[in-house]
XYZ file of C-alpha atoms in Angstrom:
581
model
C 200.266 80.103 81.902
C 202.030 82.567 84.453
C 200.705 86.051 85.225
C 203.758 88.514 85.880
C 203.606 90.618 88.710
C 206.755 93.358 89.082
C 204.932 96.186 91.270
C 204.042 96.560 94.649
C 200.110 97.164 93.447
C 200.243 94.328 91.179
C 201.372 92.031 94.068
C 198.489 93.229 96.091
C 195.937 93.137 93.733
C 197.392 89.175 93.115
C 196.660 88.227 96.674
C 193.020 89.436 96.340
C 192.539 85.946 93.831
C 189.669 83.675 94.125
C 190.487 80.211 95.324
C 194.473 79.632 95.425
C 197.360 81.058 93.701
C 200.877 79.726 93.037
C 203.849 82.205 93.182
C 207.217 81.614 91.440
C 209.486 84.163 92.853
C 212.159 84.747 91.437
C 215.391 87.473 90.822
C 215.581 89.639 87.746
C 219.119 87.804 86.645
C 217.355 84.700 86.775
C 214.124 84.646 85.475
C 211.774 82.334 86.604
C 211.988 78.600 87.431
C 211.102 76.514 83.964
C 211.046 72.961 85.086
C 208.014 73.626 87.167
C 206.270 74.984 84.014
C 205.159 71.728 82.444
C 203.954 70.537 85.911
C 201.993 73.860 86.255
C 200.361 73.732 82.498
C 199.542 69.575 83.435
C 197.543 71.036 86.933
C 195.859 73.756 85.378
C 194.812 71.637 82.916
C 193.346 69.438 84.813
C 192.285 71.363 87.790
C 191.416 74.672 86.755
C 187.767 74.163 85.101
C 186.190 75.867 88.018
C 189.155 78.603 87.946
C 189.791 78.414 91.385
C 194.016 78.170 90.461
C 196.332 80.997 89.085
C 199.744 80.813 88.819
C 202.091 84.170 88.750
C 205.898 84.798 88.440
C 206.807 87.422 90.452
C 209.971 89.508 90.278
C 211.280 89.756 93.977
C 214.067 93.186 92.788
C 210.276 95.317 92.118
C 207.778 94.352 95.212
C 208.531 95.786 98.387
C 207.017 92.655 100.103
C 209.472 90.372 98.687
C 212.569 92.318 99.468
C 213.637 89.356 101.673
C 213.855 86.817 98.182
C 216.301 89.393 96.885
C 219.839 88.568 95.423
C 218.925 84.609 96.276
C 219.363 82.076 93.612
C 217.625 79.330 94.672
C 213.396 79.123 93.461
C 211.004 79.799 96.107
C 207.161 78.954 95.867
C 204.586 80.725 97.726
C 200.911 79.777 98.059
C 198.417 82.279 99.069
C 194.537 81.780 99.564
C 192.000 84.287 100.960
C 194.910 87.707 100.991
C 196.963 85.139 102.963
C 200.446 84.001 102.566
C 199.811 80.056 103.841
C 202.560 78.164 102.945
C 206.074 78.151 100.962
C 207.960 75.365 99.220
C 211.969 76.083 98.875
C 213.216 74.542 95.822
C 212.050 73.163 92.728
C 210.676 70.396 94.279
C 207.902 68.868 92.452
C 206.305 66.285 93.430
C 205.993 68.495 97.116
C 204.909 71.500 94.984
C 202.121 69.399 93.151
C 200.727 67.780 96.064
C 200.572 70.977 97.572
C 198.097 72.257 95.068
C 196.230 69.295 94.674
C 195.492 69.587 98.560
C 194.784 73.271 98.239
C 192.538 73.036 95.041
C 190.256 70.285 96.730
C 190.305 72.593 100.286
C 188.765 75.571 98.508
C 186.277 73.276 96.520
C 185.013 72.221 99.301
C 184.916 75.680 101.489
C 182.800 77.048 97.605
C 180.563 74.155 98.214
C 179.811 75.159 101.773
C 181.068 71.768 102.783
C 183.719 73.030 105.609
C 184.713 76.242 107.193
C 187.876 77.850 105.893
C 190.765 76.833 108.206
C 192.716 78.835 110.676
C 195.475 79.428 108.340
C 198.520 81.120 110.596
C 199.815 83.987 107.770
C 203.491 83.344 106.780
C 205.784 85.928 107.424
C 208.604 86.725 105.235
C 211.996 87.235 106.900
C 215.455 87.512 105.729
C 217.165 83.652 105.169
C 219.970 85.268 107.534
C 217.611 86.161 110.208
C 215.743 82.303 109.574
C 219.535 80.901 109.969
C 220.264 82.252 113.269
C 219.526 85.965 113.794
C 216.575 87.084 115.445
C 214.246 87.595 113.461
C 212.214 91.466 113.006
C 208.910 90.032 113.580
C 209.849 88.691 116.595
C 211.005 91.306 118.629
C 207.396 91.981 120.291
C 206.355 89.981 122.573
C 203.118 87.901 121.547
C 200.235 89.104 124.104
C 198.190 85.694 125.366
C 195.227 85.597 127.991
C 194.090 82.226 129.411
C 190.373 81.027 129.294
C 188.743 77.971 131.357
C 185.604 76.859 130.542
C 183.900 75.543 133.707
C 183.218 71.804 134.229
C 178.885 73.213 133.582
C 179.884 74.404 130.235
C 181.594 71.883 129.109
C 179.145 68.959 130.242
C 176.807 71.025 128.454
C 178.662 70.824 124.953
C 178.842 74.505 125.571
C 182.705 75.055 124.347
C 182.286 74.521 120.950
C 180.246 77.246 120.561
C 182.321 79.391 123.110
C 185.466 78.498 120.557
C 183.571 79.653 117.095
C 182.950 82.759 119.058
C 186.088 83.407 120.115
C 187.766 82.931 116.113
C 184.884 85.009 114.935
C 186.080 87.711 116.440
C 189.333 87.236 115.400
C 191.473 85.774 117.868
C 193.622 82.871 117.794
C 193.176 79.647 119.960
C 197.133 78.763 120.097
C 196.990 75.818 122.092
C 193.927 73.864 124.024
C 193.495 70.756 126.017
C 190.425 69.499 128.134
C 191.467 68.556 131.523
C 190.268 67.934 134.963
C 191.942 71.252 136.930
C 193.873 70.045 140.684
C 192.760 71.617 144.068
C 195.986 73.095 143.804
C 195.366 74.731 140.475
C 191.988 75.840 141.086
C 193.107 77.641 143.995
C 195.929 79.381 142.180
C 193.965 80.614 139.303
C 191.592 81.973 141.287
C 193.436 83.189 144.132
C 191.928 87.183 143.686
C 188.169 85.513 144.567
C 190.120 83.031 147.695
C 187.863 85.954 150.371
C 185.140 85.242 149.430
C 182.357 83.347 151.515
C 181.625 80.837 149.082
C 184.780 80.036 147.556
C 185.444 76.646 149.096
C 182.440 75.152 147.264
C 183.409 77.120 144.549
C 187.093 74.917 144.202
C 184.962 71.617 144.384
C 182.669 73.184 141.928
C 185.727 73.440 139.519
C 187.284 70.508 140.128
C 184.374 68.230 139.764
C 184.642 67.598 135.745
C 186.667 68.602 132.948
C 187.294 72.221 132.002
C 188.239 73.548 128.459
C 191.716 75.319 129.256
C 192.411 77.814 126.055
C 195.282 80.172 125.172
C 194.380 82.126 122.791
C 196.474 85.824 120.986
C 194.998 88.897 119.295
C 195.064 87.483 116.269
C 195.061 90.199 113.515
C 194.318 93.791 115.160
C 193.615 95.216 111.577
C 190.228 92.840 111.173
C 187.143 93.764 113.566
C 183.966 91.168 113.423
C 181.931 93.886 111.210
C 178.668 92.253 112.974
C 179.647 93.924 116.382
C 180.350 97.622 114.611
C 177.196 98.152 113.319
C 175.790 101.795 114.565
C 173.276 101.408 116.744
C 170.263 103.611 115.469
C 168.723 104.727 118.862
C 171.908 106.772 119.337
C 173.937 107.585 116.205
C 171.359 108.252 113.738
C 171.016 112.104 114.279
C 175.011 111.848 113.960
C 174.433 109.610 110.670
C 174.277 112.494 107.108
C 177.403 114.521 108.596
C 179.620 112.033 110.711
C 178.504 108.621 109.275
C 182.636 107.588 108.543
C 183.738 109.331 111.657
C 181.359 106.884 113.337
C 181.915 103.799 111.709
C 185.285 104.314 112.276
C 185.345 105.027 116.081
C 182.963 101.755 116.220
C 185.797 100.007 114.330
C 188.558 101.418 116.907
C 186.614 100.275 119.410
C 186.291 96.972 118.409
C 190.296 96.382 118.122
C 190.642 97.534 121.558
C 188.483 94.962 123.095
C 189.756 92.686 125.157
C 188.696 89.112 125.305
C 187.335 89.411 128.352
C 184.812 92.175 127.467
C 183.786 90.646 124.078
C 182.729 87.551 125.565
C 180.562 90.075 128.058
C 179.375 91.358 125.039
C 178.062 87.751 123.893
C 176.732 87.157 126.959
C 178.893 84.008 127.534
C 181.228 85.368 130.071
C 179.289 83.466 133.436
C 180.678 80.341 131.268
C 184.294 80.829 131.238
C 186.756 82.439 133.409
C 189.824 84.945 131.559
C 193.094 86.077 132.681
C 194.862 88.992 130.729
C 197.422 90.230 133.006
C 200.879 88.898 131.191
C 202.994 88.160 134.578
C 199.712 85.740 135.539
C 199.528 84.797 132.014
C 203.124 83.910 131.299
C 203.001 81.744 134.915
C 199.952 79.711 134.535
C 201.247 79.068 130.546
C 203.891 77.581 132.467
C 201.777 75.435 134.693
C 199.198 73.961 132.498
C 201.263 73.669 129.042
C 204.562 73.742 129.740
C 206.095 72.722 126.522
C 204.129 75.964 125.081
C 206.669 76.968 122.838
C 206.930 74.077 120.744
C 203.456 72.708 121.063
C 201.647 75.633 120.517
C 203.076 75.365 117.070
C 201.791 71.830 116.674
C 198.453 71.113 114.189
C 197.538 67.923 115.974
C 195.087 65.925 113.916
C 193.482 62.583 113.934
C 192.723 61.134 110.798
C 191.302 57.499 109.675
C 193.775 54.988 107.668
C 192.800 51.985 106.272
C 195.109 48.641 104.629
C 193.982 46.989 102.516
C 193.687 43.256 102.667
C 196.299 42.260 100.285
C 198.605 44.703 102.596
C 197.086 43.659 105.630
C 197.835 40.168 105.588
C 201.312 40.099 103.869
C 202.914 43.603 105.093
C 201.126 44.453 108.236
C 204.212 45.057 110.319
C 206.407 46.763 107.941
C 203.635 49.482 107.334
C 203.010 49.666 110.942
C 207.245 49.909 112.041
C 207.430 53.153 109.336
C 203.932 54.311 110.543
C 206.317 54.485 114.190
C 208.675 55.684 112.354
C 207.302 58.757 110.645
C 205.853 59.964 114.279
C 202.480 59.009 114.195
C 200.514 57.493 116.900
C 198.235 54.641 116.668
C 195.379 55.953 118.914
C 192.859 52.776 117.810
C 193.156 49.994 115.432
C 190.981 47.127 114.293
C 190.709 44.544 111.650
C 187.723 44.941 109.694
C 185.758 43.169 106.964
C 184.058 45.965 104.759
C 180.751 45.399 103.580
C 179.774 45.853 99.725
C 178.333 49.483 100.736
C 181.161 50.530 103.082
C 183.794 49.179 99.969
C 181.744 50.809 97.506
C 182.067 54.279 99.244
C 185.412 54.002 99.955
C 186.495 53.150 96.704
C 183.989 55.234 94.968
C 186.882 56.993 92.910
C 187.273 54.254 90.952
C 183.748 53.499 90.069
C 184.460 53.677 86.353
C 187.609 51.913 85.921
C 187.043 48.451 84.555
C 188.866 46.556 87.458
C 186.074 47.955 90.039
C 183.956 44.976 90.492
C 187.414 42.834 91.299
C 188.616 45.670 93.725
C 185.155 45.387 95.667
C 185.328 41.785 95.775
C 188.912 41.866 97.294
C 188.076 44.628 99.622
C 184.793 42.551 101.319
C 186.105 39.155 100.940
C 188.893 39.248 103.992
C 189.726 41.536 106.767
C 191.217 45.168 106.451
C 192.924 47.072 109.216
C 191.445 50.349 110.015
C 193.423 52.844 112.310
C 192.803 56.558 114.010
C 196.139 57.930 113.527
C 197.399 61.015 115.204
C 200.275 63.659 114.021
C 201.462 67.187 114.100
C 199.187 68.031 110.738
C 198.480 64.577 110.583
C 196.400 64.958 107.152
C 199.180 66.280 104.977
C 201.678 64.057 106.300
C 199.911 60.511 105.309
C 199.119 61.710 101.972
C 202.640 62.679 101.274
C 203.659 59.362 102.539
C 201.273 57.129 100.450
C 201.170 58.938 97.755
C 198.536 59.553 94.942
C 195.403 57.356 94.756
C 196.815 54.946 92.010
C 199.952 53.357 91.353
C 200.457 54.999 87.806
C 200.449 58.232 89.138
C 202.626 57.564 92.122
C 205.533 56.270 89.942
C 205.150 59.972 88.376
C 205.043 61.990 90.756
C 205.513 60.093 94.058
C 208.357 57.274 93.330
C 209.332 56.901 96.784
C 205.776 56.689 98.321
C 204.246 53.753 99.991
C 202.000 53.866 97.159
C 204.786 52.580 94.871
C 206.692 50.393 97.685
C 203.567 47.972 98.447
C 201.807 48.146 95.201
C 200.268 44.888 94.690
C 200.298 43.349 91.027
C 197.360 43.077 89.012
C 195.405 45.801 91.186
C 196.977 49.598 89.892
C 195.860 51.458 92.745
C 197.577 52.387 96.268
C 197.200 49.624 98.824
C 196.357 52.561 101.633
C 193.424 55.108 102.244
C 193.460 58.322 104.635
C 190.612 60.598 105.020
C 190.159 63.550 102.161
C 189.806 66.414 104.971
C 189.645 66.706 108.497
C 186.055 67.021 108.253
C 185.521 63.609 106.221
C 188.195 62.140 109.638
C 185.749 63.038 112.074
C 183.093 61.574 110.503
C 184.934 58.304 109.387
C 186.352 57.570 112.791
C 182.820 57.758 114.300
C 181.598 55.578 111.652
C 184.572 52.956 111.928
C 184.818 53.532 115.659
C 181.284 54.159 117.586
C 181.873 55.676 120.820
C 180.770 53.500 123.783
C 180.250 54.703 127.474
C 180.710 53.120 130.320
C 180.925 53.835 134.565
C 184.042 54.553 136.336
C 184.903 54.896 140.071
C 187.759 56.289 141.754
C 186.998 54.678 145.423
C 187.616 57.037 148.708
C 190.988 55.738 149.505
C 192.638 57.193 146.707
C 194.577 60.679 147.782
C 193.880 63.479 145.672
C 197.236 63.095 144.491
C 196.786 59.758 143.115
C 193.001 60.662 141.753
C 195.454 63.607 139.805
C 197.577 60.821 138.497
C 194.246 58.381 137.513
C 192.843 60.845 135.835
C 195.832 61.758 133.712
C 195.973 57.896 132.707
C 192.580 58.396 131.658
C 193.243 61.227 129.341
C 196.422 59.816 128.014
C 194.774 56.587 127.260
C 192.221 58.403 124.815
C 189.181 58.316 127.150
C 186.966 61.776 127.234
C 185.618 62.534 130.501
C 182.168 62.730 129.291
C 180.623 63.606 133.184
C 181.678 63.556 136.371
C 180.939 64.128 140.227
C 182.252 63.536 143.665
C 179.504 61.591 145.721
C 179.182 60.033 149.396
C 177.793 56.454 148.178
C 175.494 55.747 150.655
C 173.276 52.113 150.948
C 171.187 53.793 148.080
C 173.690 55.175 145.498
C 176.284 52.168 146.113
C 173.320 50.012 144.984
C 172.878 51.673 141.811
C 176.427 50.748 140.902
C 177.091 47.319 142.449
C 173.692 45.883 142.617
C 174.655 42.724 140.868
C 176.747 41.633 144.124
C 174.143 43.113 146.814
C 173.548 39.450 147.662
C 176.565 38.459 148.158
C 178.317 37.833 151.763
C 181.267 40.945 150.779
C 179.017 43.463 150.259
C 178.477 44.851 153.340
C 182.392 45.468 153.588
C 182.164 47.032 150.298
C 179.794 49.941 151.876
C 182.051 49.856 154.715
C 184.436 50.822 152.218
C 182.774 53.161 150.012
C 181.355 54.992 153.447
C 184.496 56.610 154.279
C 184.599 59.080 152.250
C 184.142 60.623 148.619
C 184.030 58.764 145.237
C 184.724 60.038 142.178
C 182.135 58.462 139.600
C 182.712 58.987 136.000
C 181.388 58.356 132.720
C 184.092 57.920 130.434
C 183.798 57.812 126.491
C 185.946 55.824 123.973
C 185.529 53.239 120.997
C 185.419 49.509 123.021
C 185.178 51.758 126.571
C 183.861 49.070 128.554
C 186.983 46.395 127.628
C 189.581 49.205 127.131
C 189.170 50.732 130.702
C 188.579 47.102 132.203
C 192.095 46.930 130.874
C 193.473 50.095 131.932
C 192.151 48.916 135.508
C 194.048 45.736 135.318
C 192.923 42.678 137.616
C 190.923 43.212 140.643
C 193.311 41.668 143.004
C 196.192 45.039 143.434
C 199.063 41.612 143.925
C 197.773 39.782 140.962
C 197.660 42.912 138.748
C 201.596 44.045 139.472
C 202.387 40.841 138.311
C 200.205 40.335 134.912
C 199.466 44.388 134.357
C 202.537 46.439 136.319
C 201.148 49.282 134.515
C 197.360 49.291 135.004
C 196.014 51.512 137.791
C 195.312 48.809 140.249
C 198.992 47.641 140.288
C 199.948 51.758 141.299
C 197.828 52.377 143.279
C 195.755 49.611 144.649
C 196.107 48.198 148.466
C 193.310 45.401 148.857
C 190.467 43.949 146.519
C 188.756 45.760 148.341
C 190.728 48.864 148.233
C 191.692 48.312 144.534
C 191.456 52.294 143.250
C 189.022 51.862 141.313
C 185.686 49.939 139.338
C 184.492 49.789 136.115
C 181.035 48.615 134.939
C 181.317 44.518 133.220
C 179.715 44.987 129.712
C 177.589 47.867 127.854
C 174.087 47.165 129.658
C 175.163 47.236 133.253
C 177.486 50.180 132.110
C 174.258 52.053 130.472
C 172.391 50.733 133.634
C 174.755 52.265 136.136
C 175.149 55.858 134.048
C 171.741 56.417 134.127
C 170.737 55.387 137.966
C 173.330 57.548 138.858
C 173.541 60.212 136.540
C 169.676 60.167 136.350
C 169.334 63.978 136.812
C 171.514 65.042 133.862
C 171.196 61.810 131.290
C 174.085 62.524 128.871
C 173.049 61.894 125.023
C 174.045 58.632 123.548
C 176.804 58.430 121.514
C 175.849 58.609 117.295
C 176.238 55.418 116.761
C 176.363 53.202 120.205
């Protein structure tokens, strides 16, 4: 059942495994844990036919790298995939220890099957339970060495940083923390305050704040792995060197590639007029400050969004309890709606059970009333929901899982758990689209609004889930305020709305979310600024509204005079339609 490992080559031959491998450490005076034994011959058993899953003992008093376990009595469980170290369970906890590898097993199943890309796994270090309890700890006595990178408002309209981002882990660096944001005048100007001489750097400051940048900090990651593709000799110039220096040369083109700095690998990839880096650590450390400046804890946040689903049985008779421990647990109910499945959308959701005789009865609840489908959002989101449902049926719950929601709302006569989360982050992403199409619509931040206030709308936008799809500051003239409000270009006001609109610059926007159109209509609040601090105090019209007519801000009516609008005014850069909308 359990390999032993009790050298220091054994132990690093061990981490070489294919797929994952479960490590009972454990002292020489001991032995190793045996209640976890059955549980481990039940998983391999059922998991193991593609023998992707080992388990080991290993003796922590013979391998150097577990000199920290030493002379402790309680079990420790470490997980390693891919010569990594990824996670570690304290205790002989089971049912966390079995859910742990069912997670793991179906990850690496799916990276074999070329159906996802093998996460970012941060490698766990092993330190001393002293040092973990209040001492500082050896690995942390360098500092970590960060650079910041903004990807310019162009890029990002473009759908540019995606790619900019694969290159950027390909290499072997670490995106720590990231957020897409429209940059202040302020910040702009302090970022770039080394170019502020130059002739053109006024229109350069508009230029960057005009749309969203990609703002990423990212580490060295690990020194000791170069991207290979960027080493290879170059033929023109090394092959005389090649029969008698071929290591030495290799080698130096290995060096070389450790020492590179972000800044001249993205040269290298010839996507440095795209993004903007600072290295220097005093700049660094000061703009961390400014843009995230709960670094420390956030940056080691997983934030993930994930789709969840009740049942109707659950919806209709426990909809608030789930939701009140949903709050509870931390998670945050980005979008929810009730939702009659069809026969297809039941049938692929419940496709697990295809072959269990109560099928047909579970697809005839699930498409005869209303389910309630939610994006949820969580520091690693994923894990946590399964862990808090449980397994996928009730029986298995009540094994492994007894305090799971699984077990707490199981619903008689139907065996299997009354919620549904995604299977991988991957299956989220494609879920939420499916269950929530994006929709676009027009926005306007009108010329009265100070750039401080336009700051503070557009941080309401963000906060309220909207992507900033485009953007641009405009003079609306008679010509571009008509392509906006040309269903009230008859009426007796509009003249004193292009009074309006003529003194000065508008921000226009088109702004991306499931239900855009309604959801920013409500963000807006009602068009009269009085009226709205009485029925919506905390719309954007109630802050920072003076007049209807000087209301902040204006949002196309319904989807066609919102797809209208976008492309009159956006007409020289059409963004694609949303999959789906």
């Amino acid at each position: 059942l359990q390999a032993v490992v009790n050298s220091q080559s054994l132990w690093d031959e061990t981490l070489q495994n294919r797929g994952l491998t479960v490590i009972d450490v454990y002292q020489a005076w001991c032995g190793p844990c045996k209640a976890v034994q059955p549980l481990f011959r039940k998983l391999k058993n059922e998991l193991n036919e593609d023998e992707l899953l080992h388990f080991v003992v290993a003796e922590a008093d013979s391998i150097i790298a577990l000199q920290p376990f030493r002379d402790k009595c309680e079990p420790v469980f470490l997980f390693s995939v891919n010569g990594k170290i990824i996670a570690k369970v304290n205790g002989a906890n089971a049912p966390l220890v079995n859910q742990k590898i069912i997670d793991l097993i179906n990850e690496e199943r799916r990276i074999e099957a070329g159906e996802m890309v093998r996460p970012q796994y941060h490698e766990i270090l092993f330190v001393d339970s002293d040092a973990e309890d209040g001492e500082e700890s050896p690995y942390e006595s360098s500092e970590p060495q960060y650079s910041i990178t903004i990807v310019k408002p162009d890029a990002v309209i473009a759908r540019k940083s995606l790619e900019i981002k694969e290159k950027i882990l390909k290499a072997g660096f670490v995106i720590e923390i990231e957020d897409k944001r429209v940059l202040s005048e302020h910040q702009v100007r302090d970022f770039y305050s080394r170019i502020a001489d130059q002739p053109d750097f006024e229109d350069f400051v508009l230029f960057m704040t005009s749309g969203p940048c990609h703002i990423l900090v990212i580490s060295q990651g690990n020194e000791e792995q170069p991207a290979w593709e960027e080493t290879k000799p170059n033929p023109e110039t090394e092959n005389k060197f090649y029969e008698d220096h071929h290591h030495q040369v290799a080698t130096s083109a290995v060096t070389k590639k450790k020492r590179d700095s972000l800044q001249e690998y993205l040269e290298r990839q010839h996507i440095s007029q795209l993004c903007d880096v600072e290295e220097n650590m005093d700049n660094v450390k000061k703009f961390i400050d400014i843009f995230f400046p709960d670094f420390k804890n956030m940056k080691n946040l997983k934030l993930e969004k994930i789709l969840a689903l009740l049942r109707p049985d659950l919806f209709q008779e426990k909809k608030e309890d789930v939701l009140n421990i949903i709050d509870d647990e931390g998670f945050k109910i980005l979008m929810e709606r009730p939702i009659v499945l069809s026969e297809e959308e039941a049938q692929t959701l419940c496709k697990e059970f295809e072959n269990e005789d109560y099928f047909e009865t579970l697809i005839e609840k699930m498409t005869s009333s209303p389910s309630l489908a939610l994006v949820l959002l969580r520091d690693n989101c994923l894990q946590h929901w399964k862990e808090l449902i449980g397994p996928s049926t009730v029986e298995k719950a009540k094994e492994y899982l007894p305090e799971s929601l699984c077990v707490q709302f199981a619903v008689e006569g139907l065996p299997i758990n009354q919620l549904y989360g995604s299977d991988s982050l991957e299956m989220a992403e494609k879920e939420i689209q499916y269950f929530f199409p994006p929709e676009q619509t027009l926005a306007l931040i009108k010329p009265h609004v100070t750039r401080e206030q336009r700051e503070e709308i557009l941080k309401y936008i963000q906060e309220a889930g909207f992507e900033i799809t485009q953007m641009k500051e405009i003079y609306l003239n008679e010509e571009e305020t008509e392509k906006i409000y040309s269903k009230i270009k008859n009426k007796d006001f509009y003249k004193d709305v292009l009074e309006m609109l003529s003194e000065g610059l508008s921000l226009v926007m088109i702004l991306t979310k499931w239900n855009a159109v309604l959801e920013w209509r409500r963000l807006m609040g009602p068009i009269d600024p009085d009226e709205a601090k009485l029925l919506s105090p905390d719309s954007i019209r109630a802050r920072f509204g003076i007049s209807i007519l000087k209301n902040a801000v204006h949002g196309s009516s319904n989807v066609y005079d919102a797809t209208e609008s976008i492309n009159r005014i956006f007409e020289e850069l059409i963004p694609e339609n949303p999959e789906g909308n």
